[in-house]
Coordinates of C-alpha atoms in Angstrom, one line a residue:
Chain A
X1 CA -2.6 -2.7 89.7
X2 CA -0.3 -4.3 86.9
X3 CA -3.1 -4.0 84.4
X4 CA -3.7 -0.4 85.2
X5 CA -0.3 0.0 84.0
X6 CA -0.4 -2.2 81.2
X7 CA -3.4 -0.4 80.0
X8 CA -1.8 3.0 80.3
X9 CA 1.3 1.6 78.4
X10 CA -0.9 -0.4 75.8
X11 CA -3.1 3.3 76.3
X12 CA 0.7 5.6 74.8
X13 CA 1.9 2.3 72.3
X14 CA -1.5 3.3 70.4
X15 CA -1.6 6.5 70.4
X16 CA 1.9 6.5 69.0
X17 CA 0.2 4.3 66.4
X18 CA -2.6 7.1 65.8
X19 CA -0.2 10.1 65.9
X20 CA 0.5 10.0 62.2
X21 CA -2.0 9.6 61.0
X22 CA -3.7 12.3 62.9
X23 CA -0.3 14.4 62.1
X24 CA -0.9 13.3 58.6
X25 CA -4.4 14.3 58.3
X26 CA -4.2 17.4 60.2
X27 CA -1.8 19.0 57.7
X28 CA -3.7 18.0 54.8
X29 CA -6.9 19.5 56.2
X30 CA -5.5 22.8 57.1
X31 CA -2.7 23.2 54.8
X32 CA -3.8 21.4 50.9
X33 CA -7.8 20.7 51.5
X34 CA -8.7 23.9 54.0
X35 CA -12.0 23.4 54.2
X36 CA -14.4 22.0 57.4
X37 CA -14.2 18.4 57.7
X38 CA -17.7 17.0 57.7
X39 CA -19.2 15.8 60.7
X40 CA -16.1 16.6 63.0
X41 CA -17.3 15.6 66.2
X42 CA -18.6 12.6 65.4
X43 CA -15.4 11.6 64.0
X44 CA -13.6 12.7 67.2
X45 CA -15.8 10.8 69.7
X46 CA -15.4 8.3 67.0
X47 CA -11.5 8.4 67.1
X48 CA -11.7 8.1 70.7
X49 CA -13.6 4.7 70.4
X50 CA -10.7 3.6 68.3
X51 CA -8.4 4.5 70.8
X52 CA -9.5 3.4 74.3
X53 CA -11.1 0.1 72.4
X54 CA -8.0 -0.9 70.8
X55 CA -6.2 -0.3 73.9
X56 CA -8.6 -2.5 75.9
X57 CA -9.0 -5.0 73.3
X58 CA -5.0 -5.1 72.9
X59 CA -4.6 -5.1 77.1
X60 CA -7.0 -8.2 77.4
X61 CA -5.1 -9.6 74.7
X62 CA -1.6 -8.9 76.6
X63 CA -3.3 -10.4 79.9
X64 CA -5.1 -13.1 78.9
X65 CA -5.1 -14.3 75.3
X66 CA -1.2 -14.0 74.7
X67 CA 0.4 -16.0 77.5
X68 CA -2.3 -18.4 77.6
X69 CA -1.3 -19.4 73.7
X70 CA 1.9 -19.3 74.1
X71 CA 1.6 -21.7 77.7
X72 CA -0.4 -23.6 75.0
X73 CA 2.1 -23.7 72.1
X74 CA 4.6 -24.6 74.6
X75 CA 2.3 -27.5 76.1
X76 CA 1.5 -28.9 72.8
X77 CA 4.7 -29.4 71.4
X78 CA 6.4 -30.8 74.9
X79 CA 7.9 -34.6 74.2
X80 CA 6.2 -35.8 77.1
X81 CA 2.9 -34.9 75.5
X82 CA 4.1 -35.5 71.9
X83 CA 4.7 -39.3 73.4
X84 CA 1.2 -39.5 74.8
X85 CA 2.8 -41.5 77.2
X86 CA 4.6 -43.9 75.5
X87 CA 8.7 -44.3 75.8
X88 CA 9.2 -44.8 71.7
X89 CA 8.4 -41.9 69.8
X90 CA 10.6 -41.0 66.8
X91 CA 10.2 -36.9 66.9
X92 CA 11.9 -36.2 63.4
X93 CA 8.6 -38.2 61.8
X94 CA 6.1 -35.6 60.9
X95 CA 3.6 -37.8 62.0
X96 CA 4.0 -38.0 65.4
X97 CA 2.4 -34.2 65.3
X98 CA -1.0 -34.7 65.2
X99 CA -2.6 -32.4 67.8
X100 CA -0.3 -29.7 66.7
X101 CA -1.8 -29.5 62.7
X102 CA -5.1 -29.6 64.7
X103 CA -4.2 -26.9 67.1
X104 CA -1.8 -25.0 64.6
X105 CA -5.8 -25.3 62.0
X106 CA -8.1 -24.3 64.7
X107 CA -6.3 -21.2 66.6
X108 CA -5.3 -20.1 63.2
X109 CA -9.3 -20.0 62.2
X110 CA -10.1 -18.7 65.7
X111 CA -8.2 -15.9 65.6
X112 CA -8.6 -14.6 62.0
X113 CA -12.4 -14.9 62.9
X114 CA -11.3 -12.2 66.2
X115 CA -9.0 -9.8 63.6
X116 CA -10.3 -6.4 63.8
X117 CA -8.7 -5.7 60.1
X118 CA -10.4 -8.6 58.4
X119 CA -13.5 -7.3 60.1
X120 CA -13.3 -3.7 58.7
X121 CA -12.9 -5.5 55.3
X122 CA -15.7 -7.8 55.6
X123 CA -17.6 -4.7 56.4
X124 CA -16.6 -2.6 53.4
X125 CA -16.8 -5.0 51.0
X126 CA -20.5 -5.8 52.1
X127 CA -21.3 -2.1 51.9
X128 CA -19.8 -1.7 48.1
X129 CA -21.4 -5.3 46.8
X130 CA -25.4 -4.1 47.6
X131 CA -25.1 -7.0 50.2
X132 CA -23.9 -9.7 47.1
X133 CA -20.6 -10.4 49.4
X134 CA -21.7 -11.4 52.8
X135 CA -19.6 -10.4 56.2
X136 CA -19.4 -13.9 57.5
X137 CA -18.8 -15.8 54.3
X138 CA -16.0 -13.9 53.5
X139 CA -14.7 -14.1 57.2
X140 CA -15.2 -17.6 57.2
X141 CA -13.6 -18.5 54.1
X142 CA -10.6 -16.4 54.6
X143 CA -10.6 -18.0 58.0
X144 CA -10.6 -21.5 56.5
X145 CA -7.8 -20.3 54.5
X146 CA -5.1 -19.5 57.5
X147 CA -6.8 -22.6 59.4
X148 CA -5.3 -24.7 56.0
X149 CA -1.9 -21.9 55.6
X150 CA -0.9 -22.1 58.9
X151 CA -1.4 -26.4 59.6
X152 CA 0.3 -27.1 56.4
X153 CA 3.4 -24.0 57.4
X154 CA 3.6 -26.3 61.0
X155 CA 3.9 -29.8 59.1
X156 CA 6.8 -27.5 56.8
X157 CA 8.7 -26.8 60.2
X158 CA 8.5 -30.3 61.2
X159 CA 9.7 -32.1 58.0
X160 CA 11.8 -29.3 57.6
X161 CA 11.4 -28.6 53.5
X162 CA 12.2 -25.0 52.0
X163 CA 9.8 -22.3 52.5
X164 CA 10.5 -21.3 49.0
X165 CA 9.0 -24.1 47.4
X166 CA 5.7 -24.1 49.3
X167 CA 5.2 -20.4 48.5
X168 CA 6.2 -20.7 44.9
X169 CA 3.4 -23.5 44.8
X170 CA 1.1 -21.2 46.1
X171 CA 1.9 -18.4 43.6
X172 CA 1.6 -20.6 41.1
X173 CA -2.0 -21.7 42.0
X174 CA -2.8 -18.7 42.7
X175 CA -2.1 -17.2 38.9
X176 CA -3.6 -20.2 37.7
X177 CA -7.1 -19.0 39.3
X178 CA -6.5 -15.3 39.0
X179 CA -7.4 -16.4 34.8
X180 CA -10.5 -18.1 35.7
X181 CA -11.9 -16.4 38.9
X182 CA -14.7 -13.8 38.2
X183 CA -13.2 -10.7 37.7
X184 CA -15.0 -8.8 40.8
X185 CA -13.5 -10.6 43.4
X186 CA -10.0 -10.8 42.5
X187 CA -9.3 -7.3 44.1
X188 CA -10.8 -8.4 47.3
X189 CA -8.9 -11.9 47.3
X190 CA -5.9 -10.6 47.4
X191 CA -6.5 -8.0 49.7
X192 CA -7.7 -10.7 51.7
X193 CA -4.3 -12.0 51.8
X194 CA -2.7 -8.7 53.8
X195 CA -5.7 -8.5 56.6
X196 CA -5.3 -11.9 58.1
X197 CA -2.1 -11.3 59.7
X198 CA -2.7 -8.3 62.2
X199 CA -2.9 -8.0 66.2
X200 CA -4.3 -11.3 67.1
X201 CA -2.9 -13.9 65.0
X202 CA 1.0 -13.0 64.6
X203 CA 2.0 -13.3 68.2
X204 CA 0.3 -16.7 68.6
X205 CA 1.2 -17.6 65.3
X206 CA 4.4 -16.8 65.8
X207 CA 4.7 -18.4 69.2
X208 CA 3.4 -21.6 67.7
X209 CA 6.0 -21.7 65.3
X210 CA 9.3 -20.8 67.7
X211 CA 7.7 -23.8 70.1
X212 CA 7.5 -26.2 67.2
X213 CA 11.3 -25.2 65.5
X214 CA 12.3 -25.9 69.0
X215 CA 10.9 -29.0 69.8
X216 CA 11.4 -30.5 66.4
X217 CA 15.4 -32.1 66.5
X218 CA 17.2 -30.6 64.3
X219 CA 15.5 -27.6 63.2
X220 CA 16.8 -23.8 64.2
X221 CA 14.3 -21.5 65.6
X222 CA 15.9 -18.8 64.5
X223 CA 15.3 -19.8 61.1
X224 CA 12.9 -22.3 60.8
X225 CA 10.4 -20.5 63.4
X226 CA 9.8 -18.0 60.4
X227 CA 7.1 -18.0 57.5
X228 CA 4.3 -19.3 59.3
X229 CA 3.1 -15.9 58.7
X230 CA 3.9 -15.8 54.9
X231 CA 1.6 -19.1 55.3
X232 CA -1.6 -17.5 56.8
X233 CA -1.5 -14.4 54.0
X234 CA -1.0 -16.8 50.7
X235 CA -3.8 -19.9 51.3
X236 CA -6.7 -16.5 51.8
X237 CA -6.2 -15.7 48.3
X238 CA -6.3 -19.4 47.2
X239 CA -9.8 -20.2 49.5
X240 CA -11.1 -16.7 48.0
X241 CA -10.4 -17.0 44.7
X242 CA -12.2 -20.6 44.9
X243 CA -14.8 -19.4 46.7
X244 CA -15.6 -16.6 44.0
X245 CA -15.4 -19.8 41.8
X246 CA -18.0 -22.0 43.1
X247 CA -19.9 -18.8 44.1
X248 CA -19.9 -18.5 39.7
X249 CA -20.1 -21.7 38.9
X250 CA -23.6 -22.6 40.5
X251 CA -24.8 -19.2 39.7
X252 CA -24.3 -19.9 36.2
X253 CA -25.5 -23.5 36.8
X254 CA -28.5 -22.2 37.8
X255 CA -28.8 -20.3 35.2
X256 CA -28.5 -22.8 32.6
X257 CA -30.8 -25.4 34.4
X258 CA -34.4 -23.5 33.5
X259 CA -33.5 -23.3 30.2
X260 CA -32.3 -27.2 29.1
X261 CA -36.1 -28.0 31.4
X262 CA -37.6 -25.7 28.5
Chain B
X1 CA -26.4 16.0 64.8
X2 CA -26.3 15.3 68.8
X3 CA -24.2 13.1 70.2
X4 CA -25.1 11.3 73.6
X5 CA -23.0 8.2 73.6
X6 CA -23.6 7.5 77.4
X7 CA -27.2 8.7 77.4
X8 CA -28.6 5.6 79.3
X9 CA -31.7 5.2 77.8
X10 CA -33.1 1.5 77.0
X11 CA -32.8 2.3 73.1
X12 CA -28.6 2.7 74.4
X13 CA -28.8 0.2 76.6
X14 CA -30.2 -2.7 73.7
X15 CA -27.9 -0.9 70.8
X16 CA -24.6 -1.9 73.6
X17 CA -26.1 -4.9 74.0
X18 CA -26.1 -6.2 70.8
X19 CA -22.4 -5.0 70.1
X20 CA -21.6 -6.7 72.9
X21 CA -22.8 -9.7 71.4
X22 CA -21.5 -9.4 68.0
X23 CA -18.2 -8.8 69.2
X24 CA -18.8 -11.9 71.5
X25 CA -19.5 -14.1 68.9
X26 CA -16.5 -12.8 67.0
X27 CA -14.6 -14.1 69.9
X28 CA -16.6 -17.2 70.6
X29 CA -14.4 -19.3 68.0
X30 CA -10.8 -18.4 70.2
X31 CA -12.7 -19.6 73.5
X32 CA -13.9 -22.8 71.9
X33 CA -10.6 -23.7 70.5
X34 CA -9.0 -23.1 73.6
X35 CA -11.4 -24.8 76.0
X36 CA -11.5 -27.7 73.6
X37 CA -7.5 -28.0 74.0
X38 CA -7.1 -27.8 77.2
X39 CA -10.1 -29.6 78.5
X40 CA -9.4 -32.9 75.8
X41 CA -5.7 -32.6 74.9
X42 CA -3.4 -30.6 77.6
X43 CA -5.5 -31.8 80.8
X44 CA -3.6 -29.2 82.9
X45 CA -5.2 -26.4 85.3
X46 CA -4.7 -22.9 83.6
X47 CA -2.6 -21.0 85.5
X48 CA -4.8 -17.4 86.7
X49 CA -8.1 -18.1 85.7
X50 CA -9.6 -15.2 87.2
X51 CA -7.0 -12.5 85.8
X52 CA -7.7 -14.7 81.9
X53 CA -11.8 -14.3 82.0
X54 CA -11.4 -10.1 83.1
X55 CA -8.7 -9.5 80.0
X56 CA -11.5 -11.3 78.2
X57 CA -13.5 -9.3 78.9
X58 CA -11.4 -5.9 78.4
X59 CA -11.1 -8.0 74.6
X60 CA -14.8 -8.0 74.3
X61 CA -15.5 -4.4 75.2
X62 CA -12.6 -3.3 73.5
X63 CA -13.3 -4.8 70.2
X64 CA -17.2 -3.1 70.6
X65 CA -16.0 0.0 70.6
X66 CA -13.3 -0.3 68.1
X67 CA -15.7 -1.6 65.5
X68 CA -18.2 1.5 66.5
X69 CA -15.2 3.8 66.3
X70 CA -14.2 2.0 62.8
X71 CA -18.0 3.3 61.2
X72 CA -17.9 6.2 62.9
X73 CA -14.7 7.8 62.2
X74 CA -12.2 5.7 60.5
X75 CA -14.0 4.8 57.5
X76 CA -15.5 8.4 57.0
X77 CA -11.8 9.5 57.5
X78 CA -10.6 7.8 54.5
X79 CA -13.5 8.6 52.4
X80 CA -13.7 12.2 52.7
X81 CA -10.0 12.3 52.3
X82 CA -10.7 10.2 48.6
X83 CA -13.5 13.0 48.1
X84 CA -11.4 16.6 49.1
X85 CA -8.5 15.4 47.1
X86 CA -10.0 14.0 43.8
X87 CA -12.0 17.4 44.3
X88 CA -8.8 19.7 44.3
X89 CA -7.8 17.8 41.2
X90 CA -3.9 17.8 42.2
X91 CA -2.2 14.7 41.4
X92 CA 0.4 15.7 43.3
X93 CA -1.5 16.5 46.5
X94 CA -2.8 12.7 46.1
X95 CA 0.6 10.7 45.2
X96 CA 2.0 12.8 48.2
X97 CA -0.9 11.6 50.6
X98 CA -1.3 8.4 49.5
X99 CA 2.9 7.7 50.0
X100 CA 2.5 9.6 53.7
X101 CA 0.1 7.5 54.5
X102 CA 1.7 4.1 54.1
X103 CA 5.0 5.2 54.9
X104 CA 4.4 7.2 58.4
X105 CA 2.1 4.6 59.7
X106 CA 4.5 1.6 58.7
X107 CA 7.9 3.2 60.2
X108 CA 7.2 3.5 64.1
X109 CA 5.0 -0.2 63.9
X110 CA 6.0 -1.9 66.9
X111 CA 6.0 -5.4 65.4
X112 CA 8.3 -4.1 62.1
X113 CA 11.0 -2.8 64.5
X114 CA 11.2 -6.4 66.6
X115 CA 11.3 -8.3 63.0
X116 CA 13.8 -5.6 62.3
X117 CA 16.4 -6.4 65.8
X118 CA 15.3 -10.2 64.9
X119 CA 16.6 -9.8 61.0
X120 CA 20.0 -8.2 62.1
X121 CA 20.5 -11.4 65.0
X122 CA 20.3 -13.4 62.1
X123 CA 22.0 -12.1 59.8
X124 CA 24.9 -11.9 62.5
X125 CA 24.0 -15.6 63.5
X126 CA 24.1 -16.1 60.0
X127 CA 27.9 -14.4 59.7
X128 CA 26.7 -12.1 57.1
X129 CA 27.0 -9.4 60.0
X130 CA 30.0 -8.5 62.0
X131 CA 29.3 -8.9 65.5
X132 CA 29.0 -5.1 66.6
X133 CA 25.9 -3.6 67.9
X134 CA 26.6 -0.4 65.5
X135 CA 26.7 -2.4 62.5
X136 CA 23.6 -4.3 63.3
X137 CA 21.9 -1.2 64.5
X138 CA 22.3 0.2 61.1
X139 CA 21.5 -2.8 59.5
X140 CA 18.2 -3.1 61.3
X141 CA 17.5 0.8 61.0
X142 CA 17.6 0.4 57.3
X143 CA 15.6 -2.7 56.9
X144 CA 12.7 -0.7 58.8
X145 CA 13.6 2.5 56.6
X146 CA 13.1 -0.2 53.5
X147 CA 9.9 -1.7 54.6
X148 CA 8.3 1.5 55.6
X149 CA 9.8 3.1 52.2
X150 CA 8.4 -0.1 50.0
X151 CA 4.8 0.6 52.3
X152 CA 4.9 4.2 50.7
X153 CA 5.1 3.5 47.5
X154 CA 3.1 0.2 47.4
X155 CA -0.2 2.7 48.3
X156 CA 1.4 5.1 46.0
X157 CA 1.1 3.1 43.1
X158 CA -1.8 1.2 44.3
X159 CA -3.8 4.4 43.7
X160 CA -2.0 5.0 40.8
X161 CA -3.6 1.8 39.6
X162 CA -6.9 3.3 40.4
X163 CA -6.4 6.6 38.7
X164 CA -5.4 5.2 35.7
X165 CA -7.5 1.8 35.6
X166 CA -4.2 -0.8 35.1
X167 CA -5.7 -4.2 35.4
X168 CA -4.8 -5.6 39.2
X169 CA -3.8 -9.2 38.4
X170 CA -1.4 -7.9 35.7
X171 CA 0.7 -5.8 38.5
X172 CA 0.3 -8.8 41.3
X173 CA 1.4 -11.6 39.0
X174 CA 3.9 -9.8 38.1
X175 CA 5.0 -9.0 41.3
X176 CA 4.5 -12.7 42.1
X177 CA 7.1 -13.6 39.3
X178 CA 9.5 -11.1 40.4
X179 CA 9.5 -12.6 43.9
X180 CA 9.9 -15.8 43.1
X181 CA 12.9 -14.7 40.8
X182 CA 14.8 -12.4 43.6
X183 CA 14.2 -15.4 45.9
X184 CA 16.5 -17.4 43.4
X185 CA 19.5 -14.7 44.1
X186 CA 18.5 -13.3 47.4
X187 CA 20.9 -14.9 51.1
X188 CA 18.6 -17.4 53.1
X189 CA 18.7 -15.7 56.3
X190 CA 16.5 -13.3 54.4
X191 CA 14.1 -14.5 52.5
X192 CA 12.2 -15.9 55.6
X193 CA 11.9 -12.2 57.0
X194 CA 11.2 -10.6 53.9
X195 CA 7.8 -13.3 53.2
X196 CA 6.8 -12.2 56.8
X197 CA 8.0 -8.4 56.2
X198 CA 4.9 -8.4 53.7
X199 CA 2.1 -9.8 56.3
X200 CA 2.9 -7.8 59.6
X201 CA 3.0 -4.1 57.4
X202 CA -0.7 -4.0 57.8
X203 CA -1.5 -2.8 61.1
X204 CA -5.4 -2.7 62.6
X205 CA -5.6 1.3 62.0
X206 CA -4.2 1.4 58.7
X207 CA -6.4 -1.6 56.6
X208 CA -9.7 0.1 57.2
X209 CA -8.4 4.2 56.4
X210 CA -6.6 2.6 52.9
X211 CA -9.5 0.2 52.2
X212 CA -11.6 3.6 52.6
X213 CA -9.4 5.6 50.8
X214 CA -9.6 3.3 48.0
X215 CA -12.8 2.5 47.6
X216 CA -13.7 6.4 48.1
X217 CA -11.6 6.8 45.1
X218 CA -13.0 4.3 43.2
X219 CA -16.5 5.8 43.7
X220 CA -15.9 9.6 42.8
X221 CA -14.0 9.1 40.1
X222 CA -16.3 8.2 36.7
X223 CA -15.7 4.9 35.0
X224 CA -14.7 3.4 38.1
X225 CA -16.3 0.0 40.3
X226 CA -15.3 0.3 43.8
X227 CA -15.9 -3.6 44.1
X228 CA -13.4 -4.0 41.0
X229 CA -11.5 -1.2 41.5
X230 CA -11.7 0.3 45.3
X231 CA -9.7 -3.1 46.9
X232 CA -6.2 -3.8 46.0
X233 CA -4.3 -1.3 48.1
X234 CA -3.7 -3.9 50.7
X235 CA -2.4 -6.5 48.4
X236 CA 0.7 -4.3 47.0
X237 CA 1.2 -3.2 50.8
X238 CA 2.3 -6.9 51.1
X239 CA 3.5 -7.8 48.0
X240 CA 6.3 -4.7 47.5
X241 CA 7.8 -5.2 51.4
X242 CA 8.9 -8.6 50.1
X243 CA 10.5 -7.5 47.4
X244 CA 11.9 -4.5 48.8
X245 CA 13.5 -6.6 51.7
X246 CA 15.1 -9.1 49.5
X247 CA 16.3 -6.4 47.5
X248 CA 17.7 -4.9 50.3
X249 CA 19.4 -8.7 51.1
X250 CA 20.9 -8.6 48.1
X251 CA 22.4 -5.1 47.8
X252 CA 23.8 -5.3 51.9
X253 CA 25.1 -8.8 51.4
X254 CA 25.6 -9.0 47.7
X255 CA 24.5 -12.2 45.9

């Protein structure tokens, strides 16, 4: 009975979602463009997919995915685990966090692997490359990106350090590529940044970090539970742009080999 | 064309089949992480097993049909709006669309108007704000009205970029710099939100209509790659919220 509900609230939070942009597109259709959209039906039986399968995908999310992360979060950064046990354990030393880095790496790879948004992208960028840019690489490497983004914004809560200073760093690496990547892919890298962070990640991300800023002596939630997002949308630029890099370097590699054998 | 999307014939049956199974492999990953954690590391019973493995599968249905609704009518949706307005030739028409776009689906986002309540908390935790629900009402209220503003204009000028062919990584570096450089001036309590601000602006619905949109652009108009030039929208969608938000720091609280 509660998920009946949930779905029918999940069901009007979408369709608020959808509303302008079907408000949007509507008045540009009959008003600017006023001509028949192609293939109308198919994009409302389409539209309806969107609708009733984000609802359902957001409603198992709600009921299953979300509290069980956060249970988990909450689990994983408990002293009494933290201790494994053990009486002495010095909680403001970053290395007493070991399973979280590991849990902070995996969920954050799980879950970008899961976004809907990153998927669309994958897609798209497929379809425009001929097939040069496959689906799952890209998935995979963005994916290793917020598994690297969101262990090393956990080990920031725990020791504390500026956010500033980590993201600056990132920046900075990431204009340091930008002048050697191929050109192609740079568009697509930093896209990649923005599509990581939708429905799935951010509320377990963010659960993750408001756990650990809590645990952690000394540290404000309020503030210090922050950026982990900021974390998981920087390091998919720096694992794309170096993926576009080996990608050209052995291509050119291979290039050059047949011809010193000559 | 006819359309039979419940017509329960075995060709249906195998095509639901295998989105089922992409979409389950999608969600493999989240399973095995969790299984692994609480199996090796927590050692704990999960609480409502039975109520978990049916929102599963809601996730896995859900996600099937919202990647078959994304090819059937997102995606077109985007493109044929790229098509009908380069067509009309009104740069106007296009500038208007493309600020609409990001600014009305940004404004009522659910997850921008909790960051929004959060900001103000701060900000009164903070003693930036007075302690008055009016005053942090407003404060919030125009944090959203920045972010959804900074959206607008992000996809305005991202297919500006497009029309006119400005190299990307000039604008983002750029941008870059000019972060780093308002985070030098900007109040703590804000430069936290304002990072964030830029990732949660993307919602699920949005990245695949401006990812069309752009690359529909890119492929009409001559001269254009829509590899090169189609992608990019996204990234000033959450580069220009930071910005924005720290701006708006800096002009509420002052430096």
């Amino acid at each position: 009975m509660i998920l009946v509900i949930d779905f029918f609230k999940t069901l009007l939070l979408t369709s608020r979602d959808l509303l302008p942009i079907v408000l949007l597109f509507g008045f540009f259709q009959l008003v600017v463009i006023r001509q028949p959209v192609p293939n109308l039906a198919r994009i409302l039986v389409g539209s309806l997919y969107v609708l009733i399968g984000l609802t359902l995908f957001l409603t198992g999310l709600e009921d299953a995915l979300f509290p069980l992360g956060k249970i988990m979060a909450e689990q994983l950064t408990h002293p009494d685990l933290l201790g494994n046990g053990s009486a002495v354990l010095d909680l403001t030393d970053w290395k007493s966090y070991g399973w979280i880095y590991l849990f902070a790496a995996t969920i954050g790879f799980a879950t970008t692997i899961a976004e809907p948004s990153l998927i669309a992208v994958a897609f798209k960028a497929r379809e425009v490359s001929g097939g040069a840019i496959s689906e799952w690489g890209l998935r995979i490497t963005v994916a290793i990106g917020v598994a690297f983004g969101i262990s090393l914004g956990a080990f920031r809560i725990v020791t504390g350090t500026p956010l500033y200073l980590y993201i600056m760093a990132g920046y900075m690496i990431v204009i340091i590529q930008t002048f050697f990547a191929p050109k192609t892919l740079i568009p697509l890298a930093y896209d990649s940044g923005g599509v990581t962070t939708s429905t799935v990640t951010v509320p377990i991300v963010a659960a993750l970090g408001l756990g650990l800023s809590a645990a952690v002596p000394g540290r404000n939630p309020a503030i210090d539970g922050f950026g982990l997002i900021a974390f998981a949308s920087l390091f998919p630029i720096i694992t794309v742009l170096a993926y576009a890099q080996c990608a050209q370097w052995l291509s050119t590699r291979a290039l050059m080999k047949p011809r010193k054998e000559k | 064309m006819k359309m039979a999307p419940f017509l329960l014939n075995s060709k249906t049956i195998s095509f639901v089949l295998g989105k089922l199974r992409q979409s389950a492999t999608d969600l493999l990953p989240i399973v095995l992480v969790i299984a692994f954690f609480q199996l090796v590391v927590i050692r704990q019973p999960l609480p409502q097993l039975g109520e978990m493995l049916f929102g599963a599968l809601l996730v896995l249905i859900g996600l099937s049909m919202f990647i078959q609704g994304l090819e059937m009518a997102l995606f077109p949706i985007g493109e044929n709006m790229a098509y009908a307005l380069s067509r009309k030739g009104s740069l106007f028409w296009l500038m208007l669309f493309a600020f609409s776009l990001g600014f009305s689906t940004t404004v009522a986002e659910p997850a921008l108007i909790a960051i929004a309540k959060e900001a103000a908390q701060i900000a009164m935790e903070g003693g930036l704000l007075a302690d008055d629900p009016k005053t942090m009402a407003s404060y919030a209220f125009g944090l959203r009205m920045t972010v959804a503003f900074s959206v607008g204009f992000a996809i305005l000028l991202g297919v500006l970029r497009i029309l006119l062919n400005w190299p990307i990584h000039y604008l983002i570096i750029g941008g870059y710099i000019l972060v780093m450089l308002i985070t030098t001036i900007a109040p703590a309590e804000i430069v936290g939100i304002a990072y964030d601000a830029g990732g949660v602006t993307t919602s699920t619905i949005t990245v695949p209509l401006v990812t069309a949109l752009g690359v529909g652009l890119a492929t009409v108009i001559r001269g254009r790659n829509p590899l090169l030039d189609g992608f990019g929208l996204i990234a000033f969608a959450s580069l220009l919220p930071m910005m924005f938000v720290m701006g708006y720091g800096v002009v509420v609280f002052g430096i």
